[in-house]
CSV table of C-alpha atoms and ligand atoms in Angstrom, one decimal:
chain,number,residue,atom,x,y,z
R,243,MET,CA,52.0,-62.9,-69.6
R,244,THR,CA,55.6,-62.9,-71.3
R,245,SER,CA,56.3,-64.6,-74.7
R,246,PRO,CA,59.6,-66.2,-75.4
R,247,LEU,CA,60.6,-63.2,-77.3
R,248,ASP,CA,59.9,-60.9,-74.4
R,249,ARG,CA,62.0,-63.0,-72.3
R,250,LEU,CA,64.8,-63.1,-74.9
R,251,PHE,CA,64.6,-59.3,-75.3
R,252,LEU,CA,64.9,-59.0,-71.5
R,253,LEU,CA,67.9,-61.5,-71.4
R,254,GLN,CA,69.6,-59.3,-74.0
R,255,GLU,CA,69.1,-56.1,-71.9
R,256,VAL,CA,70.3,-57.9,-68.9
R,257,LEU,CA,73.5,-59.3,-70.7
R,258,LEU,CA,74.2,-55.9,-72.2
R,259,GLU,CA,74.0,-54.3,-68.5
R,260,VAL,CA,76.5,-57.0,-67.5
R,261,HIS,CA,78.8,-56.0,-70.4
R,262,GLN,CA,78.5,-52.4,-69.8
R,263,LYS,CA,79.1,-52.6,-66.0
R,264,THR,CA,82.0,-54.9,-66.4
R,265,GLU,CA,83.6,-52.5,-68.7
R,266,ARG,CA,83.1,-49.7,-66.2
R,267,ARG,CA,84.4,-51.8,-63.3
R,268,ASP,CA,87.6,-52.7,-65.1
R,269,LYS,CA,88.4,-49.2,-66.4
R,270,THR,CA,90.3,-47.0,-63.9
R,271,PRO,CA,88.5,-43.4,-63.9
R,272,ASP,CA,90.7,-40.8,-65.7
R,273,HIS,CA,91.4,-38.8,-62.6
R,274,LEU,CA,93.0,-41.9,-61.1
R,275,VAL,CA,95.0,-43.2,-64.0
R,276,HIS,CA,98.2,-41.3,-63.3
R,277,ILE,CA,98.0,-42.3,-59.5
R,278,GLU,CA,97.8,-45.8,-60.4
R,279,ALA,CA,100.5,-45.6,-63.0
R,280,ALA,CA,102.8,-44.0,-60.5
R,281,TYR,CA,102.1,-46.6,-57.8
R,282,ARG,CA,102.6,-49.4,-60.2
R,283,ASP,CA,105.9,-47.8,-61.5
R,284,SER,CA,107.1,-47.6,-57.9
R,285,ARG,CA,106.3,-51.2,-57.3
R,286,ARG,CA,107.9,-52.2,-60.5
R,287,GLN,CA,111.2,-50.2,-59.5
R,288,ARG,CA,111.3,-51.9,-56.1
R,289,GLU,CA,111.0,-55.3,-57.6
R,290,ALA,CA,113.7,-54.5,-60.2
R,291,ALA,CA,116.1,-53.3,-57.5
R,292,GLY,CA,115.4,-56.7,-55.8
R,293,VAL,CA,116.3,-58.5,-59.0
R,294,VAL,CA,119.4,-56.6,-59.4
R,295,LEU,CA,120.6,-57.4,-56.0
R,296,SER,CA,119.8,-61.1,-56.1
R,297,GLN,CA,121.5,-61.3,-59.5
R,298,ALA,CA,124.7,-59.6,-58.3
R,299,GLU,CA,124.7,-61.8,-55.2
R,300,GLU,CA,124.3,-64.9,-57.3
R,301,ARG,CA,127.0,-63.8,-59.7
R,302,LYS,CA,129.5,-63.1,-56.7
R,303,LYS,CA,129.0,-66.6,-55.4
R,304,THR,CA,129.9,-68.1,-58.7
R,305,LEU,CA,133.0,-65.8,-59.1
R,306,ASP,CA,133.9,-66.6,-55.5
R,307,SER,CA,133.9,-70.3,-56.1
R,308,GLU,CA,135.7,-69.9,-59.4
R,309,VAL,CA,138.6,-67.9,-57.7
R,310,GLU,CA,138.8,-70.6,-55.1
R,311,ASP,CA,139.3,-73.3,-57.7
R,312,LEU,CA,141.7,-71.1,-59.7
R,313,ASN,CA,143.8,-70.6,-56.4
R,314,GLU,CA,143.9,-74.4,-55.8
R,315,GLN,CA,145.1,-74.9,-59.4
R,316,LEU,CA,147.7,-72.0,-58.7
R,317,LYS,CA,148.9,-73.9,-55.5
R,318,LYS,CA,149.4,-77.1,-57.4
R,319,TYR,CA,151.3,-75.5,-60.1
R,320,GLN,CA,153.6,-73.7,-57.7
R,321,GLN,CA,154.3,-77.0,-56.1
R,322,GLN,CA,155.2,-78.6,-59.4
R,323,LEU,CA,157.6,-75.7,-60.0
R,324,GLN,CA,159.9,-77.3,-57.3
R,325,SER,CA,160.1,-80.6,-59.1
R,326,VAL,CA,160.5,-79.7,-62.9
R,327,LYS,CA,163.6,-81.1,-64.5
R,328,THR,CA,164.0,-78.9,-67.7
R,329,SER,CA,163.8,-75.1,-68.1
R,330,ARG,CA,161.4,-75.7,-71.0
R,331,GLU,CA,158.9,-77.3,-68.6
R,332,TYR,CA,159.7,-74.6,-66.1
R,333,SER,CA,158.7,-71.7,-68.3
R,334,ALA,CA,155.7,-73.5,-69.7
R,335,LEU,CA,154.6,-73.9,-66.1
R,336,LEU,CA,155.3,-70.2,-65.4
R,337,ASN,CA,153.2,-69.4,-68.4
R,338,GLU,CA,150.4,-71.4,-67.0
R,339,ILE,CA,150.7,-69.7,-63.8
R,340,ASP,CA,150.6,-66.2,-65.3
R,341,GLY,CA,147.4,-67.3,-67.2
R,342,ILE,CA,145.7,-68.4,-64.0
R,343,LYS,CA,146.7,-65.2,-62.1
R,344,ARG,CA,145.2,-63.1,-64.8
R,345,GLU,CA,141.9,-65.2,-64.7
R,346,VAL,CA,141.8,-64.5,-60.9
R,347,ARG,CA,142.5,-60.7,-61.4
R,348,THR,CA,139.6,-60.5,-64.0
R,349,ARG,CA,137.2,-62.0,-61.4
R,350,GLU,CA,138.4,-59.9,-58.6
R,351,ASP,CA,137.8,-56.8,-60.7
R,352,GLU,CA,134.3,-58.0,-61.4
R,353,LEU,CA,133.8,-58.8,-57.7
R,354,LEU,CA,134.7,-55.3,-56.7
R,355,SER,CA,132.3,-53.8,-59.2
R,356,LEU,CA,129.6,-56.2,-58.0
R,357,ASP,CA,130.2,-55.1,-54.4
R,358,GLU,CA,129.3,-51.6,-55.5
R,359,THR,CA,126.1,-52.8,-57.2
R,360,VAL,CA,125.1,-54.8,-54.2
R,361,ALA,CA,125.7,-51.9,-51.9
R,362,GLY,CA,123.9,-49.6,-54.3
R,363,SER,CA,120.8,-51.7,-54.8
R,364,SER,CA,120.5,-52.7,-51.1
R,365,THR,CA,120.4,-48.9,-50.1
R,366,GLU,CA,117.8,-48.4,-52.8
R,367,LEU,CA,115.8,-51.4,-51.7
R,368,ASP,CA,115.9,-50.4,-48.0
R,369,ARG,CA,114.7,-47.0,-48.9
R,370,ARG,CA,112.0,-48.2,-50.9
R,371,ASP,CA,110.9,-50.9,-48.4
R,372,GLU,CA,110.8,-48.0,-45.9
R,373,GLU,CA,108.7,-45.7,-48.0
R,374,PHE,CA,106.5,-48.4,-49.4
R,375,PRO,CA,103.8,-48.8,-46.6
R,376,ALA,CA,103.0,-45.1,-46.6
R,377,GLU,CA,103.0,-45.1,-50.4
R,378,GLU,CA,100.5,-48.1,-50.5
R,379,ALA,CA,98.4,-46.5,-47.8
R,380,GLY,CA,98.3,-43.2,-49.7
R,381,TYR,CA,97.4,-44.9,-52.9
R,382,GLU,CA,94.8,-47.1,-51.2
R,383,GLU,CA,93.3,-43.9,-49.6
R,384,GLN,CA,93.1,-42.2,-53.1
R,385,MET,CA,91.5,-45.3,-54.5
R,386,LYS,CA,89.0,-45.8,-51.8
R,387,GLU,CA,85.9,-44.2,-53.4
R,388,TRP,CA,86.7,-46.0,-56.6
R,389,ARG,CA,87.1,-49.4,-54.8
R,390,ALA,CA,83.6,-48.8,-53.2
R,391,GLU,CA,82.2,-48.0,-56.6
R,392,GLN,CA,83.8,-51.1,-57.9
R,393,ALA,CA,82.3,-53.2,-55.1
R,394,VAL,CA,78.8,-51.9,-55.9
R,395,LEU,CA,79.3,-52.7,-59.6
R,396,ASP,CA,80.5,-56.2,-58.7
R,397,ALA,CA,77.4,-56.8,-56.7
R,398,GLU,CA,75.2,-55.4,-59.5
R,399,ILE,CA,77.0,-57.7,-62.1
R,400,ALA,CA,76.5,-60.7,-59.8
R,401,GLN,CA,72.8,-59.9,-59.6
R,402,ALA,CA,72.4,-59.4,-63.4
R,403,ASN,CA,74.2,-62.7,-64.0
R,404,ALA,CA,72.0,-64.5,-61.8
R,405,ARG,CA,68.9,-63.0,-63.6
R,406,ALA,CA,70.4,-64.0,-66.9
R,407,LYS,CA,70.7,-67.5,-65.7
R,408,THR,CA,67.0,-67.6,-64.6
R,409,LEU,CA,66.0,-66.3,-68.0
R,410,ARG,CA,68.2,-68.7,-69.9
R,411,ALA,CA,66.6,-71.7,-68.1
R,412,GLU,CA,63.2,-70.5,-69.1
R,413,LEU,CA,64.0,-70.4,-72.8
R,414,GLU,CA,63.9,-73.0,-75.4
R,415,PRO,CA,67.5,-74.2,-76.1
R,416,ARG,CA,67.2,-73.9,-79.9
R,417,LEU,CA,66.1,-70.3,-79.7
R,418,LEU,CA,68.7,-69.6,-77.2
R,419,LYS,CA,71.4,-71.0,-79.4
R,420,THR,CA,70.3,-68.9,-82.4
R,421,PHE,CA,70.3,-65.9,-80.0
R,422,GLU,CA,73.8,-66.5,-78.8
R,423,GLN,CA,75.1,-67.0,-82.4
R,424,ILE,CA,73.8,-63.9,-83.6
R,425,ARG,CA,74.8,-62.0,-80.4
R,426,HIS,CA,78.3,-62.8,-80.9
R,427,LYS,CA,78.4,-61.6,-84.4
R,428,ARG,CA,76.4,-58.5,-83.7
R,429,ALA,CA,78.1,-56.9,-80.7
R,430,GLY,CA,75.7,-58.1,-78.2
R,431,VAL,CA,72.5,-57.2,-80.1
R,432,ALA,CA,70.6,-60.2,-81.4
R,433,VAL,CA,67.1,-59.1,-81.0
R,434,ALA,CA,66.0,-55.8,-82.7
R,435,ARG,CA,62.8,-54.2,-81.9
R,436,VAL,CA,60.5,-53.3,-84.9
R,437,ASP,CA,59.7,-49.7,-85.1
R,438,MET,CA,56.7,-48.2,-86.9
R,439,VAL,CA,58.1,-45.5,-89.2
R,440,GLY,CA,54.8,-44.8,-91.0
R,441,PRO,CA,51.2,-45.9,-90.9
R,442,GLN,CA,52.0,-49.3,-92.6
R,443,THR,CA,55.7,-49.0,-92.5
R,444,ALA,CA,58.0,-50.8,-90.1
R,445,ALA,CA,61.8,-50.9,-89.9
R,446,CYS,CA,64.4,-52.8,-87.9
R,447,SER,CA,65.6,-50.6,-85.2
R,448,ALA,CA,69.0,-52.0,-85.3
R,449,CYS,CA,70.0,-51.6,-89.0
R,450,HIS,CA,67.0,-49.3,-89.9
R,451,VAL,CA,66.2,-51.1,-93.0
R,452,ARG,CA,62.4,-51.1,-93.7
R,453,LEU,CA,60.7,-54.3,-93.6
R,454,ARG,CA,58.7,-55.7,-96.7
R,455,PRO,CA,54.9,-55.5,-96.0
R,456,GLN,CA,54.9,-59.4,-96.2
R,457,LEU,CA,57.4,-59.6,-93.5
R,458,LEU,CA,55.5,-57.2,-91.3
R,459,SER,CA,52.3,-59.4,-91.7
R,460,ASP,CA,54.3,-62.6,-90.9
R,461,LEU,CA,55.5,-60.8,-87.7
R,462,ARG,CA,52.0,-59.9,-86.8
R,463,LEU,CA,50.7,-63.4,-87.3
R,464,SER,CA,53.7,-65.7,-86.9
R,465,LYS,CA,54.4,-68.1,-84.3
R,466,GLU,CA,57.9,-68.6,-85.9
R,467,THR,CA,60.9,-66.5,-85.3
R,468,VAL,CA,61.2,-63.6,-88.0
R,469,PHE,CA,64.6,-62.4,-88.9
R,470,CYS,CA,65.6,-59.0,-90.3
R,471,GLU,CA,66.4,-59.6,-93.9
R,472,SER,CA,69.2,-57.1,-93.9
R,473,CYS,CA,71.1,-57.6,-90.6
R,474,LYS,CA,69.7,-61.1,-89.8
R,475,ARG,CA,68.8,-60.2,-86.3
R,476,ILE,CA,65.7,-61.8,-84.6
R,477,LEU,CA,62.9,-59.2,-85.0
R,478,TYR,CA,60.8,-58.3,-81.9
R,479,TRP,CA,57.4,-56.9,-82.5
R,480,ILE,CA,55.6,-55.3,-79.7
R,481,PRO,CA,51.9,-54.8,-81.1
D,434,LIG,ZN1,68.0,-55.2,-89.3
């Protein structure tokens, strides 16, 4: 027959197992870390080339339409030139026209350099797209054993979680709540076994502080939950 504390202690073991296995599953083994980093880096660079390309294309579109508008404006001014009356108006208009021509030239220069950017990143993107399937396959191949280990851990974690759920359902809510509160404050360990360190001397196995004789006798007799006076964990006494 198991007591509530037996079940609580078991629940703690199961939860610690979940925690430990989750950490293991989520941490890439040392010998694979650089492989993973290289693969991620390559993916990042491929994405970056795509971003550069689409930004350059976007910018080109904007500039093209601006050049178009400026050329329209230029045409209008040039038509107005035919009909101006004074030389002051004429030179003012010429000034405007020069200004617009400069604006067009600046944009055309930028468009030329954007063409180079587009060509460069397209080439890079093509190359990366071509290399990518092999790269990915190689990566997955090297990761295969680890992926299988992760799958085993996943299954074990799911099993342990199911077990924890069953155990929780069997426990009294108030005790469970106390357990959870201490567990979160004390790195997952809320229930500490009591160790006998001498014929009549016991200590908390978590903080190693000795129990007062009174507390030990409480534990031996008590139906209540007894807490370590030093670390405040629930004491678990196995006669
Ligand atoms: Zn303690």
